[in-house]
Structure formats: structure tokens, C-alpha cells
Amino acid sequence: MKKSLLLLFLVVILATIPLITQQGTQFGGADGEAEEAITKIHPEYKPWFNSIWEPPGAETESLLFALQAAIGAGFIGYFIGVMRQRNKQAKQAIPEESKHVTH
């Protein structure tokens, strides 16, 4: 339990340090930077297609990104839990099988 709390504390510290030390900056995504770099290299560039739906604001875009990350993390956590449970059941089944083996 102590180890888990220490790790949680370290994660919180690591997540908040950039927010405290880098005040007044914007944390933009790679999409915006890529678009800017392409425009500098080739100003006449036209995208192949446009977005089907543009979120109404940056907050909505951030919310959708966080939701996507949460769903992905939930799926990964569920998958790891299922695999651990299968492994645990397989290990418990091995001693049971060895009891019934006759030579």
C-alpha cells in the first residue's frame, strides 16, 4: 500500500511540475505544429480532405481527447485484468490436474 501511494504521489508531482514551471504557455498538439511546418515549407499546399466535424472549441477537443484516452486506458486495464485472471486460473488448475494423474 505504501509503495502504491508513493508511486501515485510521484505521478501527481511529475504531472504538475510542467504546469507550474511553464506558466503562460499553450500546450498544443502535434497536428497544429505539423500544419504550421507544412505551410512554411510549401505555402500553396492544399489538404486532401477536410474534417467532417470540427469541435466548437478547444475545450471540447480536449474533452474528446481525454475521453478517448480514458476509453483506451479502460480497455487496456480490462485486457490486463482478464489475462492475469486467466493466468491465475491456469496456475490453480495445474496442481488439480497433477493430483489426478496416475502412474
Coordinates of C-alpha atoms in Angstrom, one line a residue:
M1 CA 0.0 0.0 0.0
K2 CA 2.9 2.4 0.9
K3 CA 4.5 1.7 -2.5
S4 CA 1.3 2.5 -4.4
L5 CA 0.8 5.7 -2.5
L6 CA 4.4 6.7 -3.2
L7 CA 4.0 6.0 -6.9
L8 CA 0.7 7.9 -7.0
F9 CA 2.4 10.9 -5.3
L10 CA 5.3 10.8 -7.8
V11 CA 2.9 10.7 -10.8
V12 CA 1.0 13.7 -9.4
I13 CA 4.3 15.6 -8.9
L14 CA 5.5 14.8 -12.4
A15 CA 2.2 15.9 -13.9
T16 CA 2.1 19.2 -12.0
I17 CA 5.7 20.4 -12.3
P18 CA 5.4 21.3 -16.0
L19 CA 2.1 23.2 -15.3
I20 CA 3.8 25.2 -12.6
T21 CA 7.1 25.9 -14.3
Q22 CA 5.7 26.6 -17.7
Q23 CA 3.0 29.2 -16.9
G24 CA 1.6 31.2 -19.7
T25 CA 2.4 28.7 -22.4
Q26 CA 0.0 26.8 -24.6
F27 CA 0.2 23.0 -24.7
G28 CA -0.8 22.5 -28.4
G29 CA -0.9 19.2 -30.2
A30 CA 1.3 17.8 -32.9
D31 CA -1.4 18.4 -35.5
G32 CA -1.1 22.2 -35.3
E33 CA 2.6 22.1 -35.4
A34 CA 2.6 19.8 -38.4
E35 CA 0.2 22.1 -40.2
E36 CA 2.5 25.1 -39.4
A37 CA 5.6 23.3 -40.7
I38 CA 3.9 22.2 -43.9
T39 CA 2.7 25.8 -44.5
K40 CA 6.2 27.1 -44.1
I41 CA 7.7 24.5 -46.4
H42 CA 5.0 24.6 -49.1
P43 CA 2.6 27.6 -48.7
E44 CA 0.4 26.5 -51.6
Y45 CA -0.3 23.1 -50.1
K46 CA -4.0 22.1 -50.1
P47 CA -5.1 19.3 -47.8
W48 CA -6.5 16.2 -49.4
F49 CA -9.7 16.4 -47.4
N50 CA -11.3 18.5 -44.6
S51 CA -12.6 17.3 -41.3
I52 CA -16.2 16.0 -41.2
W53 CA -16.9 17.8 -37.9
E54 CA -14.9 20.5 -36.2
P55 CA -15.3 20.7 -32.4
P56 CA -16.8 24.1 -31.3
G57 CA -13.8 24.9 -29.1
A58 CA -10.5 23.9 -27.7
E59 CA -12.2 22.7 -24.5
T60 CA -14.4 20.3 -26.4
E61 CA -11.5 19.0 -28.4
S62 CA -9.6 18.4 -25.1
L63 CA -12.6 16.7 -23.6
L64 CA -12.9 14.3 -26.5
F65 CA -9.2 13.6 -26.5
A66 CA -9.3 12.8 -22.7
L67 CA -12.4 10.7 -23.3
Q68 CA -10.6 8.7 -26.0
A69 CA -7.6 8.3 -23.7
A70 CA -9.8 7.1 -20.8
I71 CA -11.6 4.6 -23.0
G72 CA -8.3 3.3 -24.3
A73 CA -6.9 3.0 -20.7
G74 CA -10.0 1.3 -19.6
F75 CA -9.7 -1.3 -22.4
I76 CA -6.0 -1.9 -21.7
G77 CA -6.8 -2.3 -17.9
Y78 CA -9.6 -4.7 -18.6
F79 CA -7.4 -6.7 -21.0
I80 CA -4.6 -6.9 -18.5
G81 CA -7.1 -7.9 -15.8
V82 CA -8.6 -10.7 -17.9
M83 CA -5.1 -12.0 -18.8
R84 CA -4.0 -12.0 -15.2
Q85 CA -7.2 -13.8 -14.1
R86 CA -6.7 -16.5 -16.9
N87 CA -3.1 -16.9 -15.8
K88 CA -4.1 -17.3 -12.2
Q89 CA -6.8 -19.8 -13.1
A90 CA -4.4 -21.8 -15.2
K91 CA -1.8 -21.9 -12.4
Q92 CA -4.5 -23.1 -10.0
A93 CA -5.7 -25.8 -12.5
I94 CA -2.2 -27.3 -12.9
P95 CA -2.0 -28.7 -9.3
E96 CA -5.5 -30.0 -9.6
E97 CA -4.6 -31.9 -12.7
S98 CA -1.4 -33.3 -11.2
K99 CA -3.4 -34.8 -8.3
H100 CA -5.4 -36.9 -10.7
V101 CA -2.5 -38.2 -12.7
T102 CA -1.8 -41.9 -12.0
H103 CA 1.4 -43.7 -13.0

